[in-house]
């Protein structure tokens, strides 16, 4: 039974406020670990200079004690050992000659150009849905499926499609496909030749890649015929190699420039939409309709040392990874007929997993070539702890931001970019060229890397000695990388590329889901 306190009783004293416990400082919060890591990186990277400094000081002290008389004595000794001097000199000349004759020729990128279609070719997302509905080829359910893909794709309202696809009814035929190919290739090449001042007759190597359109005569033959290139030109036409074929073409051109001295190599990367639009109802094939758009790029390479001063970039590394021996990798992107005989490109649900595996293999090869010693030591220590000492720790992911200043990641789709941003721990700034290219031009296949580099140039971000990493994925399954070093600072005021007249409008915010109006 409760009892109440007397009315005149004093209230109990208020409890004293608890004294806050003194804790040790939370060093993980107070110390910016990224700066600690950066300091470690600089310490290891410049460790050789720190170790050599005392040695150089000792050598300098020793040389300071040498008198003119010591030099005279040394000369007298050499005079009486003429045979040894001649032998050493001959060996030195021989080794120098071997080095200069066997060292690989440098490959310079003079300039590149990206094709920007006429404004009449623009296709808003609502226009896309409207034209898709008017074809009468798609069920209501699959029209809704395409709408959802578009809303989550990361594409904007100003991408481009060829007229044969937008026409109602559509008119995909060989003649229209050739018209598209001519417009893209010649548009990019004309701009490139104007920018570089190189004459068509000076081009000794030609490489054209287009995965899904391979007419006879070939696309490379069309270029030779249009520009009246010389009769002994080394010409290649790559087909069926997917979105990574652009870097394959660069690698092929690099190898050809090693055996053809004083040559220019013209590389053209494009994809043809006209004959590869899918008019069926297989959803794995409809995704391509929603992502792929019109575009292409032309790149001019040189192995002339005299071109170094006027070139933009030097090719440092190319790394190719092919996972085609694995059946799952081989079949994840396939051109085939659907149930009713309509041809399209089927994308497997395993695509993201396959791409991740290919990327892992590629960067394992690329890492030792580009990563600073500090990152390689951390990776090795983690590997030893995990494999040898059997410690349960997470594998160390090297920080590629210490090796590269700019990233050009194939704009294949929003999901691919999201996954790479997460796995490589990149920032929004690093991903901006890829995301804005996907938004503005869509997936232009193998040429998307060059639209991304053009964006970086238009923003005025390229500085002398900057390193650029281009990475692309393609059917087969392939993952390819190219590393470039900037030879000069690129002044955007002097540039002519598809971004220049609208670069101040970017970057833009791209929501995860952007609704499309009713078709």
Coordinates of C-alpha atoms in Angstrom, one line a residue, residues 190-496:
X190 CA 36.5 15.1 -92.4
X191 CA 36.7 16.9 -89.0
X192 CA 39.8 15.0 -88.0
X193 CA 41.7 15.8 -91.2
X194 CA 40.8 19.4 -90.8
X195 CA 42.0 19.5 -87.2
X196 CA 45.4 17.7 -88.0
X197 CA 46.1 19.0 -91.5
X198 CA 47.2 15.5 -92.5
X199 CA 46.5 14.6 -96.2
X200 CA 44.7 11.3 -97.0
X201 CA 47.6 10.1 -99.1
X202 CA 49.9 10.3 -96.1
X203 CA 47.9 7.6 -94.2
X204 CA 49.6 4.3 -94.3
X205 CA 47.4 2.2 -91.9
X206 CA 43.6 2.0 -91.8
X207 CA 41.6 0.1 -89.1
X208 CA 37.8 0.2 -89.1
X209 CA 35.6 -1.5 -86.5
X210 CA 31.9 -2.0 -86.6
X211 CA 30.4 -5.0 -84.9
X212 CA 27.1 -5.7 -86.5
X213 CA 27.3 -4.1 -90.0
X214 CA 29.7 -5.8 -92.4
X215 CA 28.8 -5.1 -96.0
X216 CA 30.7 -6.0 -99.2
X217 CA 32.7 -4.0 -100.1
X218 CA 33.8 -3.5 -96.5
X219 CA 33.6 -0.3 -94.5
X220 CA 37.3 0.1 -94.8
X221 CA 37.1 -0.2 -98.6
X222 CA 34.4 2.6 -98.5
X223 CA 36.9 4.9 -96.7
X224 CA 39.7 4.0 -99.2
X225 CA 37.4 4.7 -102.1
X226 CA 36.0 8.0 -100.7
X227 CA 39.3 9.5 -99.8
X228 CA 41.3 7.9 -102.6
X229 CA 43.9 6.5 -100.2
X230 CA 47.1 5.1 -101.6
X231 CA 47.2 1.7 -103.1
X232 CA 49.7 0.1 -100.6
X233 CA 47.7 1.1 -97.5
X234 CA 47.5 -1.6 -94.8
X235 CA 43.8 -1.9 -94.3
X236 CA 41.7 -3.9 -91.8
X237 CA 38.0 -4.2 -91.1
X238 CA 37.0 -5.7 -87.7
X239 CA 33.5 -7.1 -87.2
X240 CA 31.6 -8.9 -84.5
X241 CA 33.9 -7.8 -81.7
X242 CA 31.4 -5.8 -79.7
X243 CA 31.7 -2.5 -77.8
X244 CA 35.4 -3.1 -76.8
X245 CA 36.5 -3.3 -80.5
X246 CA 37.6 0.4 -80.4
X247 CA 40.5 -0.4 -78.0
X248 CA 41.2 -3.6 -80.0
X249 CA 41.6 -1.4 -83.1
X250 CA 44.0 0.9 -81.2
X251 CA 46.0 -2.1 -80.1
X252 CA 46.1 -3.5 -83.7
X253 CA 47.2 -0.1 -85.0
X254 CA 49.9 0.1 -82.4
X255 CA 51.3 -3.2 -83.5
X256 CA 51.2 -2.2 -87.1
X257 CA 53.0 1.0 -86.4
X258 CA 55.9 -1.0 -84.9
X259 CA 56.6 -2.5 -88.3
X260 CA 55.7 0.4 -90.6
X261 CA 58.1 3.3 -89.8
X262 CA 57.2 7.0 -90.3
X263 CA 53.5 6.2 -90.8
X264 CA 50.1 7.5 -89.8
X265 CA 47.3 5.2 -88.7
X266 CA 43.6 6.1 -89.0
X267 CA 41.3 4.2 -86.6
X268 CA 37.5 4.5 -87.0
X269 CA 35.1 3.2 -84.3
X270 CA 31.4 3.1 -84.9
X271 CA 28.2 1.0 -84.8
X272 CA 25.4 0.8 -87.3
X273 CA 21.8 1.0 -85.9
X274 CA 19.8 0.8 -89.1
X275 CA 20.0 -2.9 -89.8
X276 CA 20.2 -3.9 -86.2
X277 CA 17.0 -2.6 -84.8
X278 CA 15.0 -5.4 -83.2
X279 CA 11.3 -5.6 -84.1
X280 CA 10.3 -8.6 -81.9
X281 CA 9.1 -9.2 -78.4
X282 CA 11.9 -11.0 -76.8
X283 CA 12.7 -8.9 -73.8
X284 CA 16.4 -9.8 -73.6
X285 CA 16.7 -8.3 -77.1
X286 CA 14.6 -5.3 -76.5
X287 CA 17.1 -3.8 -74.1
X288 CA 19.5 -3.0 -76.9
X289 CA 16.8 -0.8 -78.6
X290 CA 16.6 1.3 -75.5
X291 CA 20.3 1.9 -75.0
X292 CA 22.1 2.0 -78.4
X293 CA 22.3 5.2 -80.3
X294 CA 24.0 6.7 -83.4
X295 CA 27.6 7.8 -83.2
X296 CA 31.2 7.2 -84.2
X297 CA 34.8 8.5 -83.8
X298 CA 38.0 8.8 -85.9
X299 CA 41.4 8.7 -84.3
X300 CA 44.8 9.6 -85.9
X301 CA 47.9 7.9 -84.6
X302 CA 51.6 8.4 -85.6
X303 CA 54.9 6.8 -84.9
X304 CA 56.9 9.8 -86.2
X305 CA 59.1 11.2 -83.4
X306 CA 58.8 14.6 -85.0
X307 CA 55.0 14.5 -84.3
X308 CA 55.5 14.4 -80.6
X309 CA 55.4 18.2 -80.1
X310 CA 52.0 18.6 -81.8
X311 CA 50.4 15.4 -80.5
X312 CA 47.9 15.4 -77.6
X313 CA 48.7 12.0 -76.1
X314 CA 51.2 9.1 -76.1
X315 CA 50.0 5.5 -75.8
X316 CA 51.5 4.0 -72.7
X317 CA 49.9 0.6 -72.4
X318 CA 47.2 -1.6 -73.9
X319 CA 45.9 -4.7 -72.1
X320 CA 43.5 -7.2 -73.6
X321 CA 41.5 -9.8 -71.8
X322 CA 39.4 -12.5 -73.5
X323 CA 37.1 -14.8 -71.5
X324 CA 35.7 -16.6 -74.6
X325 CA 37.0 -20.0 -73.4
X326 CA 34.3 -20.0 -70.8
X327 CA 30.9 -20.9 -72.2
X328 CA 28.9 -18.6 -69.9
X329 CA 31.2 -15.7 -70.9
X330 CA 31.0 -16.6 -74.6
X331 CA 27.2 -16.6 -74.7
X332 CA 26.3 -13.6 -72.5
X333 CA 26.0 -11.3 -75.6
X334 CA 24.7 -13.0 -78.7
X335 CA 23.2 -12.0 -82.0
X336 CA 20.5 -14.6 -82.8
X337 CA 17.0 -15.1 -84.0
X338 CA 14.1 -15.1 -81.6
X339 CA 11.2 -17.5 -81.5
X340 CA 9.6 -16.1 -84.7
X341 CA 12.8 -15.6 -86.7
X342 CA 13.5 -11.9 -86.0
X343 CA 17.2 -11.1 -85.4
X344 CA 18.4 -9.2 -82.4
X345 CA 21.2 -9.0 -79.8
X346 CA 20.3 -11.0 -76.7
X347 CA 21.8 -9.9 -73.4
X348 CA 22.1 -12.6 -70.7
X349 CA 21.3 -12.1 -67.1
X350 CA 24.8 -13.2 -66.3
X351 CA 26.2 -10.1 -68.1
X352 CA 27.1 -8.1 -64.9
X353 CA 28.8 -11.1 -63.3
X354 CA 30.8 -11.9 -66.4
X355 CA 31.8 -8.2 -66.8
X356 CA 33.0 -8.2 -63.2
X357 CA 35.1 -11.3 -63.7
X358 CA 36.6 -9.9 -66.9
X359 CA 37.4 -6.6 -65.3
X360 CA 39.1 -8.4 -62.4
X361 CA 41.4 -10.3 -64.8
X362 CA 42.1 -7.2 -66.8
X363 CA 43.1 -5.0 -63.8
X364 CA 45.2 -7.8 -62.4
X365 CA 47.3 -7.6 -65.5
X366 CA 47.2 -3.8 -65.7
X367 CA 47.9 -3.1 -62.1
X368 CA 51.6 -4.0 -61.9
X369 CA 52.2 -1.8 -65.0
X370 CA 50.6 1.4 -63.7
X371 CA 50.1 1.3 -59.9
X372 CA 52.7 3.0 -57.7
X373 CA 54.9 0.7 -55.5
X374 CA 53.0 1.7 -52.4
X375 CA 49.8 0.2 -53.7
X376 CA 51.5 -3.0 -55.0
X377 CA 53.1 -3.6 -51.6
X378 CA 49.7 -3.2 -49.8
X379 CA 48.1 -5.6 -52.3
X380 CA 51.0 -8.1 -51.9
X381 CA 50.8 -7.9 -48.1
X382 CA 47.1 -8.6 -48.2
X383 CA 47.5 -11.5 -50.6
X384 CA 50.1 -13.1 -48.4
X385 CA 48.0 -12.7 -45.2
X386 CA 45.0 -14.2 -47.0
X387 CA 46.6 -17.0 -48.9
X388 CA 49.6 -18.0 -46.9
X389 CA 48.7 -17.0 -43.3
X390 CA 45.1 -17.9 -43.8
X391 CA 43.9 -14.7 -42.2
X392 CA 40.2 -13.8 -42.7
X393 CA 40.5 -10.4 -44.2
X394 CA 39.0 -8.6 -47.1
X395 CA 41.0 -8.6 -50.3
X396 CA 42.7 -5.2 -50.9
X397 CA 41.4 -3.3 -53.8
X398 CA 44.2 -1.1 -55.2
X399 CA 43.4 2.6 -55.4
X400 CA 43.6 3.3 -59.2
X401 CA 43.1 7.0 -58.5
X402 CA 46.8 7.1 -57.6
X403 CA 47.7 5.8 -61.0
X404 CA 45.2 7.7 -63.2
X405 CA 43.9 11.3 -63.3
X406 CA 41.0 10.6 -65.6
X407 CA 38.7 7.6 -66.3
X408 CA 36.9 6.9 -69.5
X409 CA 34.6 3.9 -68.8
X410 CA 32.5 2.5 -71.7
X411 CA 29.0 4.0 -71.3
X412 CA 27.2 0.7 -71.8
X413 CA 24.4 1.4 -69.4
X414 CA 23.7 2.8 -66.0
X415 CA 24.1 -0.5 -64.2
X416 CA 27.6 -1.0 -65.5
X417 CA 28.7 2.5 -64.5
X418 CA 27.2 2.1 -61.0
X419 CA 29.0 -1.2 -60.5
X420 CA 32.4 0.1 -61.6
X421 CA 32.1 3.3 -59.6
X422 CA 31.4 1.1 -56.5
X423 CA 34.1 -1.5 -57.1
X424 CA 36.9 0.9 -58.1
X425 CA 35.8 3.4 -55.4
X426 CA 35.6 6.3 -57.9
X427 CA 34.1 9.7 -57.2
X428 CA 31.2 11.5 -59.0
X429 CA 33.9 13.7 -60.6
X430 CA 35.7 10.7 -62.1
X431 CA 32.4 9.2 -63.4
X432 CA 31.1 12.4 -64.8
X433 CA 32.4 12.0 -68.4
X434 CA 30.9 8.5 -68.7
X435 CA 27.5 9.4 -67.1
X436 CA 27.2 12.6 -69.2
X437 CA 28.1 10.8 -72.4
X438 CA 25.4 8.2 -71.7
X439 CA 22.9 10.9 -70.9
X440 CA 23.7 13.1 -74.0
X441 CA 24.6 10.5 -76.7
X442 CA 23.5 7.2 -75.3
X443 CA 25.5 4.0 -75.8
X444 CA 27.4 4.6 -79.0
X445 CA 29.2 1.3 -78.6
X446 CA 33.0 1.3 -79.2
X447 CA 33.1 5.1 -79.9
X448 CA 31.7 6.1 -76.5
X449 CA 35.2 6.3 -74.9
X450 CA 36.1 9.1 -77.3
X451 CA 33.0 11.1 -76.5
X452 CA 34.0 10.8 -72.9
X453 CA 37.6 12.0 -73.5
X454 CA 36.1 14.8 -75.6
X455 CA 34.0 15.8 -72.6
X456 CA 37.0 15.9 -70.4
X457 CA 38.9 18.1 -72.8
X458 CA 35.9 20.4 -73.2
X459 CA 35.8 20.9 -69.5
X460 CA 39.5 21.9 -69.5
X461 CA 40.6 19.1 -67.2
X462 CA 43.5 17.7 -69.3
X463 CA 46.9 18.8 -68.1
X464 CA 50.3 17.9 -69.3
X465 CA 51.5 14.6 -68.0
X466 CA 48.0 13.5 -66.9
X467 CA 47.2 9.8 -67.3
X468 CA 43.9 8.6 -68.8
X469 CA 42.5 5.1 -68.4
X470 CA 40.1 3.9 -71.1
X471 CA 38.3 0.7 -70.3
X472 CA 35.6 -1.1 -72.4
X473 CA 33.6 -4.3 -72.4
X474 CA 32.4 -6.3 -75.4
X475 CA 30.9 -9.6 -76.6
X476 CA 33.0 -12.6 -76.6
X477 CA 33.5 -11.8 -73.7
X478 CA 36.3 -9.2 -73.7
X479 CA 37.6 -6.4 -71.4
X480 CA 40.2 -4.1 -72.8
X481 CA 42.2 -1.2 -71.4
X482 CA 44.3 1.6 -72.9
X483 CA 46.5 4.0 -70.9
X484 CA 47.4 7.4 -72.4
X485 CA 49.7 10.1 -71.2
X486 CA 48.9 13.8 -72.0
X487 CA 51.8 15.4 -73.8
X488 CA 50.4 18.9 -73.4
X489 CA 47.7 20.8 -71.7
X490 CA 44.5 20.9 -73.8
X491 CA 43.0 24.3 -74.2
X492 CA 39.2 24.0 -74.5
X493 CA 39.0 27.4 -76.2
X494 CA 40.9 25.9 -79.2
X495 CA 39.0 22.7 -79.3
X496 CA 36.3 21.6 -81.8

